[in-house]
Amino acid sequence: MNGTSTEDQDRPVVAVANRLPVHHGDNGWELSPGGLVTALRPVMATHPGAWVGWDGGTKGLPPTLPDSGVRLVPIGLSAAQVRNYYHGFANATLWPLLHNAIEKPRFERAWWYAYRDVNAIFGERAAAALDEQPDAIAWVHDYQLMLVPQLVRERRGGQPTGFFLHVPWPSPDIFARLPWREQILTGLLGADVVAFHTDEYRANFLRSCARLLRDDDIEVRGDSVVLPDGRAVTTATAPISIDAAEFTQHAIEPETDNDIRLLAEQFRDRTLLLGVDRLDYTKGIIERLLAVEMLLERNPGLRTSLSFLQIAVPSRDDVREYRQLRSTVEQHVGRINGLYTEPGSDVPVHYLYRGLSQQQLAAYYALADALLVTPLIDGMNLVCKEYVTVQNARGGSGVLLLSEFTGAADELPQAVHCNPFDVEGLSYRIEYALGLTADTRRAAIGPMAAHVRDHDVYRWVSDQLAEITKAAAAVSRLPADRAASPCRACGGGAPCPGHWPAAAGRPRARRAPGWRTPRR
Ligand code: ADQ
């Protein structure tokens, strides 16, 4: 695979991600829910190494991940760092910016300084963990840590390093709004491979580099970014996936049968529509509720024969926009039920504000006649992959309504695609989906589940690690003075991302034939 040996595939991995994947639950230390954890858990099982991340303020963390030999490297942050780096720059600046500025990003210099400082701590701890496992691959994750690849390169020249972005990369016009845009790009270009869920995000990133680093001798050649020292950073499209075998197992275990029986009793004689999301303004939960409201308004008969259940996992309630979202969702649920509950009948909208186990989710997925995945923008969306897997495992005939603004829409063309910005249109799409015959729905679920099974998270991991190893090997074949990336502005020594954008008077790199600088 990609010219890499099995030995390369077995190298340990030092994962660097904002949060350590554990929390203290009812049964002691447990793995936390969430997209990134869901994705990385299998990596750590097959490539034991270390996981570097914020301890979330919890004390007494175990030294290793529950049920595995993966070493946990906890990073403690002060209250001010959490406020400014995490709630501020990560979640109120970068998150909205990278999601097409769907909420207005806030730009605060103090937040940026905190982001830089905290990334420096992560870079330092990651490098120390790598010093202990010199044959490991460094794999840095997500928008909270975009300066870390270059920081690791400064400390450990030649270190094979990958970066994966779990969220979208917007068009250069939007990314260019960020006052610290060059520093972010330069930080990422410390990696050997920078990977995205879709071709579109990757192309947006390349266009951002071409537009914003054009005065810095940085050239975009095909899918690579060539730095002034000749090192090429590979970009990759790698749609993330789920552990399909595990969800198939959850779908058929006796506990799930039991849960399904109880739920079937609760929703007896009702068609069940389901939404499962982190409570986030990108997920289109409000638009979904409004579409359900229109559906009930148009079809009085559905008020006693249809239930919509929204399961929302609490998220980022330290950020103003998230607190507002929660209260808006709850207002809509109350209003719709106030308007459309028939006397003596159950409410049409049910709302759970909590996390559930994968097995519990599987029961809901199995019972739901339709899953409504309606993000306004979503890097990938794993929930839809979980749903088709469970439905298929149980021979179900559920239907998937999927926003065309998710990364998953590229991979699941058999879903009923929808535009959540068109709320009325969305309500008609739901009606259309519910009107499909069971045979038509099964004919769609089958190929989608097969695609997810054949492109599961294990394949994603092994492809990514192979890509990183291959790209790093190509860099190591460069002449030593070029592979080390000495900073010309500082006059040699370690590479220095701070100086790329600022450096002046360096010789211009020759542009590749046919390469044109995009207009600003
Ligand atoms: P998220 O925005 O967190 O992830 P998503 O891909 O939907 O979104 O993953 C959510 C995960 O959390 C799923 O595995 C789901 O089962 C779980 N989950 C959701 N609601 C839950 C609940 N109430 N209880 C328990 N578990 C729940 C980010 C990006 C996504 C990208 C992932 C992975 O925003 O676009 O798909 O990373 O890269």
Coordinates of C-alpha atoms and ligand atoms in Angstrom, one line a residue:
M1 CA 0.0 0.0 0.0
N2 CA 1.5 3.3 -1.1
G3 CA 4.9 1.7 -1.3
T4 CA 5.1 1.2 2.5
S5 CA 6.1 -2.0 4.2
T6 CA 4.1 -3.8 6.9
E7 CA 6.8 -2.8 9.3
D8 CA 6.1 0.9 8.6
Q9 CA 2.5 0.2 9.3
D10 CA 3.3 -1.2 12.7
R11 CA 5.2 1.8 13.9
P12 CA 4.0 3.3 17.1
V13 CA 1.9 6.5 16.9
V14 CA 2.2 9.5 19.1
A15 CA -1.2 11.1 18.7
V16 CA -1.5 14.8 19.6
A17 CA -5.1 16.1 20.0
N18 CA -6.6 18.8 22.1
R19 CA -8.3 16.5 24.7
L20 CA -7.2 13.2 26.2
P21 CA -9.9 10.7 25.3
V22 CA -11.0 9.8 28.9
H23 CA -13.4 11.1 31.5
H24 CA -14.5 9.9 34.9
G25 CA -17.8 8.1 34.5
D26 CA -20.1 5.9 36.6
N27 CA -17.7 2.9 36.1
G28 CA -14.4 4.8 36.7
W29 CA -12.2 6.1 33.9
E30 CA -14.0 5.6 30.5
L31 CA -13.4 6.6 26.9
S32 CA -15.1 9.9 26.1
P33 CA -17.8 10.2 23.3
G34 CA -17.1 12.4 20.2
G35 CA -16.0 12.2 16.6
L36 CA -12.3 12.4 17.2
V37 CA -12.3 9.8 19.9
T38 CA -14.5 7.5 17.9
A39 CA -12.0 7.8 15.0
L40 CA -8.7 7.5 16.9
R41 CA -9.6 4.8 19.4
P42 CA -8.9 2.0 16.9
V43 CA -5.6 3.6 15.9
M44 CA -4.3 3.5 19.4
A45 CA -5.4 -0.1 19.7
T46 CA -3.4 -1.2 16.7
H47 CA -0.5 1.3 16.9
P48 CA 0.2 1.7 20.7
G49 CA 2.3 4.7 21.5
A50 CA 1.2 7.8 23.4
W51 CA -1.6 10.3 23.3
V52 CA -0.7 13.8 24.2
G53 CA -3.7 16.0 25.2
W54 CA -5.2 18.4 27.7
D55 CA -6.4 16.7 30.9
G56 CA -9.6 18.8 30.9
G57 CA -8.8 19.9 34.5
T58 CA -9.3 16.4 35.9
K59 CA -6.9 15.0 38.4
G60 CA -5.7 11.4 39.0
L61 CA -5.8 10.4 35.3
P62 CA -4.7 6.8 34.7
P63 CA -1.2 6.4 33.2
T64 CA -2.6 4.5 30.2
L65 CA -5.8 4.4 28.1
P66 CA -8.4 2.0 29.7
D67 CA -7.9 -1.5 28.3
S68 CA -4.8 -0.7 26.3
G69 CA -1.1 0.1 26.7
V70 CA -1.3 3.6 25.2
R71 CA 0.5 6.0 27.4
L72 CA -1.5 9.2 28.3
V73 CA 0.5 12.4 28.4
P74 CA -1.7 14.9 30.2
I75 CA -1.2 18.6 29.7
G76 CA -2.6 20.9 32.4
L77 CA -3.8 24.4 31.4
S78 CA -4.6 27.4 33.6
A79 CA -8.1 28.8 33.7
A80 CA -7.0 31.8 31.6
Q81 CA -5.5 29.4 29.0
V82 CA -8.7 27.4 28.8
R83 CA -10.7 30.6 28.4
N84 CA -8.5 32.2 25.8
Y85 CA -7.0 29.3 23.9
Y86 CA -9.9 26.8 24.0
H87 CA -13.2 28.7 24.4
G88 CA -11.8 31.8 22.7
F89 CA -9.4 31.2 19.8
A90 CA -10.3 27.5 19.1
N91 CA -14.1 27.7 19.5
A92 CA -15.0 31.3 19.0
T93 CA -12.4 32.2 16.3
L94 CA -11.3 29.1 14.3
W95 CA -14.4 26.9 14.6
P96 CA -16.8 29.5 13.0
L97 CA -14.1 30.7 10.6
L98 CA -13.4 27.2 9.3
H99 CA -17.1 26.5 9.1
N100 CA -17.6 29.1 6.4
A101 CA -18.1 31.9 9.0
I102 CA -21.6 30.6 9.6
E103 CA -21.4 32.4 12.9
K104 CA -19.3 35.5 12.9
P105 CA -15.7 34.6 14.1
R106 CA -14.4 36.8 16.8
F107 CA -10.8 38.0 16.5
E108 CA -9.1 38.8 19.8
R109 CA -5.3 39.3 20.0
A110 CA -5.2 38.0 23.6
W111 CA -6.8 34.7 22.4
W112 CA -4.3 34.4 19.6
Y113 CA -1.4 34.8 22.1
A114 CA -2.9 32.1 24.3
Y115 CA -3.3 29.8 21.3
R116 CA 0.3 30.3 20.4
D117 CA 1.5 29.6 24.0
V118 CA -0.7 26.5 24.4
N119 CA 0.4 25.1 21.0
A120 CA 4.0 25.7 22.2
I121 CA 3.3 23.6 25.3
F122 CA 1.7 20.8 23.1
G123 CA 4.7 21.0 20.7
E124 CA 7.1 20.6 23.6
R125 CA 5.3 17.7 25.2
A126 CA 4.8 15.9 21.9
A127 CA 8.5 16.3 21.1
A128 CA 9.4 14.9 24.5
A129 CA 7.1 11.9 24.0
L130 CA 8.7 11.4 20.6
D131 CA 12.2 11.5 22.1
E132 CA 11.1 8.4 24.1
Q133 CA 9.8 6.7 21.0
P134 CA 12.1 7.8 18.2
D135 CA 10.6 5.4 15.6
A136 CA 7.1 6.7 16.2
I137 CA 5.0 8.7 13.7
A138 CA 3.7 12.0 15.1
W139 CA 0.0 12.5 14.2
V140 CA -1.4 15.8 15.1
H141 CA -5.2 16.4 15.0
D142 CA -7.5 19.3 14.3
Y143 CA -7.9 23.0 14.4
Q144 CA -6.9 23.5 18.0
L145 CA -3.3 22.5 17.2
M146 CA -2.4 23.9 13.8
L147 CA 0.9 25.3 15.0
V148 CA 2.1 22.0 16.4
P149 CA 3.5 20.4 13.2
Q150 CA 6.1 23.1 12.7
L151 CA 6.9 23.2 16.4
V152 CA 7.6 19.5 16.3
R153 CA 9.8 19.9 13.2
E154 CA 11.8 22.6 15.0
R155 CA 12.5 20.3 17.9
R156 CA 12.9 17.1 15.9
G157 CA 14.0 17.7 12.3
G158 CA 13.1 14.7 10.1
Q159 CA 10.3 13.5 12.4
P160 CA 7.6 11.9 10.2
T161 CA 4.6 14.0 11.0
G162 CA 1.0 14.1 9.7
F163 CA -1.7 16.5 10.4
F164 CA -5.4 15.8 9.9
L165 CA -8.1 18.4 9.9
H166 CA -11.5 17.1 11.1
V167 CA -13.4 20.2 10.1
P168 CA -13.8 21.9 6.7
W169 CA -11.2 24.3 5.2
P170 CA -13.2 27.3 3.8
S171 CA -12.5 29.2 0.6
P172 CA -9.4 31.5 0.7
D173 CA -11.8 34.5 0.8
I174 CA -13.0 33.4 4.2
F175 CA -9.8 32.1 5.6
A176 CA -8.0 35.3 4.6
R177 CA -10.1 37.2 7.2
L178 CA -8.0 35.7 10.0
P179 CA -5.4 38.2 11.1
W180 CA -2.9 35.4 11.9
R181 CA -3.5 33.5 8.7
E182 CA 0.2 33.2 7.6
Q183 CA 1.2 31.8 11.0
I184 CA -1.5 29.2 10.8
L185 CA -0.6 28.1 7.3
T186 CA 3.1 28.0 8.2
G187 CA 2.4 26.0 11.3
L188 CA 0.6 23.4 9.3
L189 CA 3.3 23.2 6.6
G190 CA 5.6 21.7 9.3
A191 CA 3.9 18.4 8.6
D192 CA 4.9 16.0 5.9
V193 CA 1.2 15.4 5.0
V194 CA -1.7 17.7 5.7
A195 CA -5.0 15.8 5.1
F196 CA -8.6 16.7 4.8
H197 CA -12.0 14.9 4.5
T198 CA -12.8 16.1 0.9
D199 CA -11.1 17.3 -2.3
E200 CA -12.9 20.6 -1.9
Y201 CA -11.3 21.3 1.5
R202 CA -7.9 20.3 0.2
A203 CA -8.3 22.5 -2.9
N204 CA -9.4 25.4 -0.6
F205 CA -6.2 24.9 1.5
L206 CA -3.9 24.8 -1.5
R207 CA -5.6 28.0 -2.9
S208 CA -5.1 29.6 0.6
C209 CA -1.4 28.8 0.5
A210 CA -1.0 30.1 -3.0
R211 CA -2.8 33.3 -2.3
L212 CA -1.5 34.1 1.2
L213 CA 2.1 32.8 1.1
R214 CA 2.9 33.9 -2.4
D215 CA 5.4 36.5 -1.2
D216 CA 7.2 33.9 0.8
D217 CA 8.7 31.7 -1.9
I218 CA 6.1 29.1 -1.3
E219 CA 4.8 27.4 -4.4
V220 CA 1.8 25.2 -4.9
R221 CA 2.7 22.4 -7.4
G222 CA -0.2 20.1 -8.1
D223 CA -1.3 18.7 -4.7
S224 CA 1.9 19.6 -2.9
V225 CA 3.2 22.8 -1.4
V226 CA 6.9 23.4 -2.0
L227 CA 8.7 25.4 0.6
P228 CA 11.7 27.7 0.1
D229 CA 14.1 25.0 1.2
G230 CA 12.7 22.5 -1.4
R231 CA 10.8 20.4 1.1
A232 CA 7.4 19.4 -0.4
V233 CA 4.4 19.1 1.9
T234 CA 1.9 16.6 0.5
T235 CA -1.8 17.2 0.9
A236 CA -4.3 14.3 0.9
T237 CA -8.0 13.6 0.8
A238 CA -8.9 11.0 3.4
P239 CA -12.5 10.8 4.4
I240 CA -12.7 9.6 7.9
S241 CA -15.0 6.7 8.9
I242 CA -16.3 4.6 11.8
D243 CA -15.5 1.2 13.2
A244 CA -18.2 -0.5 11.1
A245 CA -17.6 -3.9 12.7
E246 CA -18.1 -2.6 16.2
F247 CA -21.4 -0.8 15.2
T248 CA -22.6 -4.0 13.4
Q249 CA -21.9 -5.9 16.7
H250 CA -23.8 -3.3 18.7
A251 CA -26.7 -3.6 16.3
I252 CA -27.2 -7.2 17.0
E253 CA -26.3 -7.7 20.7
P254 CA -29.0 -8.8 23.1
E255 CA -28.9 -5.6 25.2
T256 CA -29.7 -3.7 22.0
D257 CA -32.7 -6.0 21.3
N258 CA -33.9 -5.2 24.8
D259 CA -33.6 -1.4 24.3
I260 CA -35.3 -1.6 21.0
R261 CA -38.3 -3.4 22.6
L262 CA -38.7 -0.7 25.2
L263 CA -38.3 2.1 22.6
A264 CA -40.7 0.4 20.2
E265 CA -43.3 0.4 23.0
Q266 CA -42.7 4.1 23.7
F267 CA -43.1 5.0 20.1
R268 CA -45.8 2.5 19.3
D269 CA -47.9 3.4 16.2
R270 CA -45.6 6.3 15.4
T271 CA -43.2 6.9 12.5
L272 CA -39.9 7.8 14.2
L273 CA -37.6 10.6 12.9
L274 CA -34.3 10.9 14.6
G275 CA -31.6 13.5 15.0
V276 CA -28.3 12.8 16.8
D277 CA -25.7 15.5 17.2
R278 CA -23.4 17.5 19.4
L279 CA -25.4 20.6 20.2
D280 CA -23.7 22.8 17.7
Y281 CA -24.9 25.6 15.5
T282 CA -23.2 24.0 12.5
K283 CA -25.5 20.9 12.7
G284 CA -28.7 22.6 11.5
I285 CA -30.8 21.5 14.4
I286 CA -32.9 24.7 14.4
E287 CA -33.6 24.3 10.6
R288 CA -34.5 20.6 11.2
L289 CA -37.0 21.6 14.0
L290 CA -38.6 24.2 11.8
A291 CA -38.9 21.7 8.9
V292 CA -40.6 19.3 11.3
E293 CA -42.9 22.0 12.4
M294 CA -43.9 22.8 8.8
L295 CA -44.5 19.1 8.2
L296 CA -46.9 19.0 11.2
E297 CA -48.5 22.2 10.2
R298 CA -49.3 20.9 6.6
N299 CA -50.3 17.4 7.7
P300 CA -52.5 17.4 10.8
G301 CA -52.7 13.6 10.6
L302 CA -49.0 13.3 11.4
R303 CA -49.4 15.1 14.7
T304 CA -50.5 11.8 16.3
S305 CA -48.6 9.4 14.0
L306 CA -45.1 10.8 13.8
S307 CA -42.5 11.5 16.5
F308 CA -39.3 13.4 16.0
L309 CA -36.6 12.6 18.6
Q310 CA -33.6 14.9 18.9
I311 CA -30.7 13.5 20.9
A312 CA -28.2 16.3 21.6
V313 CA -24.9 15.7 23.4
P314 CA -24.0 18.8 25.5
S315 CA -21.2 20.8 24.0
R316 CA -19.0 23.9 24.7
D317 CA -21.5 25.5 27.0
D318 CA -18.8 28.0 28.1
V319 CA -19.2 29.7 24.7
R320 CA -21.9 32.3 24.4
E321 CA -23.2 31.1 21.0
Y322 CA -23.7 27.5 22.3
R323 CA -25.6 28.6 25.4
Q324 CA -27.9 30.6 23.1
L325 CA -28.3 27.7 20.8
R326 CA -29.4 25.4 23.6
S327 CA -32.0 27.8 24.8
T328 CA -33.3 28.4 21.2
V329 CA -33.6 24.7 20.6
E330 CA -35.5 24.3 23.8
Q331 CA -37.8 27.2 22.9
H332 CA -38.6 25.6 19.5
V333 CA -39.3 22.2 21.0
G334 CA -41.6 23.7 23.6
R335 CA -43.4 25.8 20.9
I336 CA -43.9 22.9 18.5
N337 CA -45.2 20.6 21.2
G338 CA -47.5 23.4 22.5
L339 CA -48.9 23.9 19.1
Y340 CA -49.2 20.3 17.8
T341 CA -49.7 18.0 20.7
E342 CA -53.2 16.5 20.4
P343 CA -55.2 16.3 23.6
G344 CA -54.7 12.8 25.2
S345 CA -51.7 12.0 22.8
D346 CA -48.0 12.0 23.2
V347 CA -46.0 15.1 22.2
P348 CA -44.6 15.0 18.6
V349 CA -41.1 16.3 19.5
H350 CA -38.9 14.5 22.0
Y351 CA -35.6 15.9 23.2
L352 CA -32.8 14.3 25.1
Y353 CA -29.9 16.6 26.2
R354 CA -27.3 14.0 27.1
G355 CA -24.6 11.6 25.9
L356 CA -25.5 8.0 25.3
S357 CA -23.3 4.9 24.9
Q358 CA -22.7 3.5 21.4
Q359 CA -24.9 0.5 22.2
Q360 CA -27.8 2.7 23.3
L361 CA -27.4 4.8 20.2
A362 CA -27.5 1.7 18.1
A363 CA -31.0 0.9 19.5
Y364 CA -32.2 4.3 18.4
Y365 CA -30.6 4.0 15.0
A366 CA -32.2 0.6 14.6
L367 CA -35.7 1.8 15.4
A368 CA -35.7 5.1 13.5
D369 CA -37.6 5.2 10.3
A370 CA -35.5 8.1 9.1
L371 CA -32.3 9.8 10.3
L372 CA -32.2 13.6 9.7
V373 CA -28.6 14.7 9.2
T374 CA -29.0 18.4 8.2
P375 CA -25.8 20.3 9.0
L376 CA -25.3 23.7 7.5
I377 CA -21.8 22.6 7.1
D378 CA -20.0 19.5 8.6
G379 CA -16.4 18.3 7.9
M380 CA -17.6 14.7 7.5
N381 CA -20.4 13.5 9.9
L382 CA -20.0 10.1 11.4
V383 CA -23.6 9.8 12.7
C384 CA -25.0 9.0 9.2
K385 CA -22.3 6.3 8.7
E386 CA -23.3 4.7 12.1
Y387 CA -27.0 4.8 11.1
V388 CA -26.6 3.0 7.7
T389 CA -24.4 0.4 9.3
V390 CA -26.9 -0.4 12.1
Q391 CA -29.9 -0.3 9.7
N392 CA -28.2 -2.7 7.3
A393 CA -27.1 -5.0 10.1
R394 CA -30.7 -5.4 11.2
G395 CA -32.1 -5.6 7.7
G396 CA -33.9 -2.3 8.3
S397 CA -35.5 -0.1 5.8
G398 CA -34.7 3.3 7.3
V399 CA -34.0 6.3 5.1
L400 CA -31.1 8.7 5.5
L401 CA -31.8 12.4 4.8
L402 CA -28.3 13.9 4.3
S403 CA -27.3 17.6 3.9
E404 CA -25.4 18.2 0.8
F405 CA -23.1 20.4 2.9
T406 CA -21.5 17.5 4.8
G407 CA -18.3 15.7 3.7
A408 CA -20.3 12.4 3.9
A409 CA -22.6 13.6 1.0
D410 CA -19.7 12.9 -1.4
E411 CA -19.5 9.3 -0.2
L412 CA -23.1 8.5 0.2
P413 CA -24.9 9.4 -3.1
Q414 CA -27.8 7.0 -2.4
A415 CA -29.0 9.1 0.6
V416 CA -31.9 11.6 0.1
H417 CA -29.8 14.7 -0.2
C418 CA -31.2 18.0 1.1
N419 CA -30.4 21.7 1.4
P420 CA -31.1 22.6 5.1
F421 CA -31.0 26.4 4.3
D422 CA -34.3 25.8 2.4
V423 CA -36.4 25.0 5.4
E424 CA -39.6 24.6 3.5
G425 CA -37.8 22.5 0.9
L426 CA -36.4 20.4 3.7
S427 CA -39.9 19.7 5.1
Y428 CA -40.9 18.4 1.6
R429 CA -37.8 16.3 1.4
I430 CA -38.7 14.6 4.7
E431 CA -42.2 13.9 3.3
Y432 CA -40.7 12.6 0.1
A433 CA -38.3 10.3 2.0
L434 CA -41.1 8.9 4.2
G435 CA -43.1 8.2 1.1
L436 CA -40.4 5.9 -0.4
T437 CA -41.2 2.2 -0.4
A438 CA -39.4 -0.1 1.9
D439 CA -37.7 -1.8 -1.1
T440 CA -36.4 1.5 -2.4
R441 CA -35.0 2.4 1.0
R442 CA -33.3 -1.0 1.4
A443 CA -31.8 -0.7 -2.0
A444 CA -30.2 2.6 -0.9
I445 CA -29.1 1.4 2.6
G446 CA -27.3 -1.7 1.3
P447 CA -24.7 0.1 -0.9
M448 CA -24.1 2.9 1.6
A449 CA -23.4 0.3 4.4
A450 CA -21.1 -1.6 2.0
H451 CA -19.2 1.6 1.3
V452 CA -18.8 2.3 5.0
R453 CA -17.7 -1.3 5.7
D454 CA -15.1 -1.2 2.9
H455 CA -13.9 2.2 3.9
D456 CA -13.9 1.9 7.7
V457 CA -11.7 3.7 10.2
Y458 CA -9.0 1.0 10.2
R459 CA -8.5 1.5 6.5
W460 CA -8.5 5.3 7.0
V461 CA -5.8 4.9 9.6
S462 CA -3.6 2.6 7.7
D463 CA -3.8 4.7 4.5
Q464 CA -2.9 7.8 6.5
L465 CA 0.0 6.3 8.2
A466 CA 1.3 4.9 5.0
E467 CA 1.0 8.3 3.3
I468 CA 2.9 10.0 6.2
T469 CA 5.6 7.4 6.1
K470 CA 6.0 7.7 2.4
A471 CA 6.1 11.5 2.4
A472 CA 8.6 11.7 5.2
A473 CA 10.8 9.2 3.4
A474 CA 10.8 11.4 0.4
V475 CA 11.9 14.4 2.5
S476 CA 14.7 12.3 4.1
R477 CA 16.1 11.7 0.7
L478 CA 16.6 15.4 0.2
P479 CA 20.2 16.7 0.7
A480 CA 20.8 17.1 4.4
D481 CA 21.0 20.9 4.3
R482 CA 17.6 21.1 2.6
A483 CA 15.8 18.5 4.7
A484 CA 16.8 20.4 7.9
S485 CA 15.0 23.5 6.6
P486 CA 17.3 26.1 8.2
C487 CA 15.7 29.4 8.6
R488 CA 17.3 31.9 6.3
A489 CA 16.0 34.9 8.1
C490 CA 17.7 33.7 11.3
G491 CA 20.8 32.7 9.4
G492 CA 20.6 28.9 9.9
G493 CA 19.9 26.5 12.7
A494 CA 16.4 25.4 13.4
P495 CA 13.6 26.3 10.9
C496 CA 11.6 29.2 12.1
P497 CA 8.0 29.5 11.0
G498 CA 7.8 33.0 12.5
H499 CA 10.2 34.2 9.8
W500 CA 8.7 32.8 6.7
P501 CA 6.0 35.4 6.3
A502 CA 8.2 38.2 7.6
A503 CA 11.4 37.4 5.8
A504 CA 12.4 39.8 3.1
G505 CA 15.0 40.0 0.5
R506 CA 15.3 36.2 -0.2
P507 CA 15.7 35.0 -3.7
R508 CA 12.4 34.3 -5.4
A509 CA 11.6 30.7 -6.2
R510 CA 11.1 29.8 -9.8
R511 CA 7.4 29.2 -10.4
A512 CA 6.5 25.8 -11.9
P513 CA 5.5 26.2 -15.6
G514 CA 1.8 26.9 -15.9
W515 CA 1.5 28.0 -12.3
R516 CA -0.2 31.3 -11.9
T517 CA -0.5 33.4 -8.8
P518 CA -4.3 33.6 -8.1
R519 CA -5.6 37.1 -7.8
R520 CA -6.2 38.3 -4.3
Ligands
ADQ1 P1 -18.3 16.1 15.6 O1 -18.7 17.5 15.2 O2 -18.3 15.8 17.0 O3 -16.9 15.7 15.0 P2 -19.7 13.8 14.2 O4 -18.9 13.4 13.0 O5 -21.1 13.8 13.9 O6 -19.3 15.2 14.8 O7 -19.4 12.7 15.3 C1 -20.1 12.7 16.5 C2 -19.8 11.4 17.3 O8 -20.3 11.6 18.5 C3 -20.5 10.2 16.6 O9 -19.6 9.1 16.7 C4 -21.7 10.0 17.5 O10 -22.1 8.7 17.7 C5 -21.3 10.6 18.8 N1 -22.5 11.3 19.4 C6 -23.3 12.2 18.9 N2 -24.3 12.5 19.7 C7 -24.2 11.6 20.8 C8 -24.9 11.4 22.0 N3 -26.0 12.1 22.3 N4 -24.4 10.5 22.8 C9 -23.3 9.8 22.6 N5 -22.6 10.0 21.4 C10 -23.0 10.9 20.6 C11 -15.9 16.4 14.2 C12 -16.3 17.0 12.9 C13 -17.1 16.1 12.0 C14 -16.2 14.8 11.7 C15 -15.6 14.3 13.0 C16 -14.6 13.2 12.8 O11 -17.2 18.2 13.2 O12 -17.5 16.7 10.8 O13 -17.0 13.8 11.1 O14 -15.0 15.3 13.8 O15 -13.6 13.7 11.9

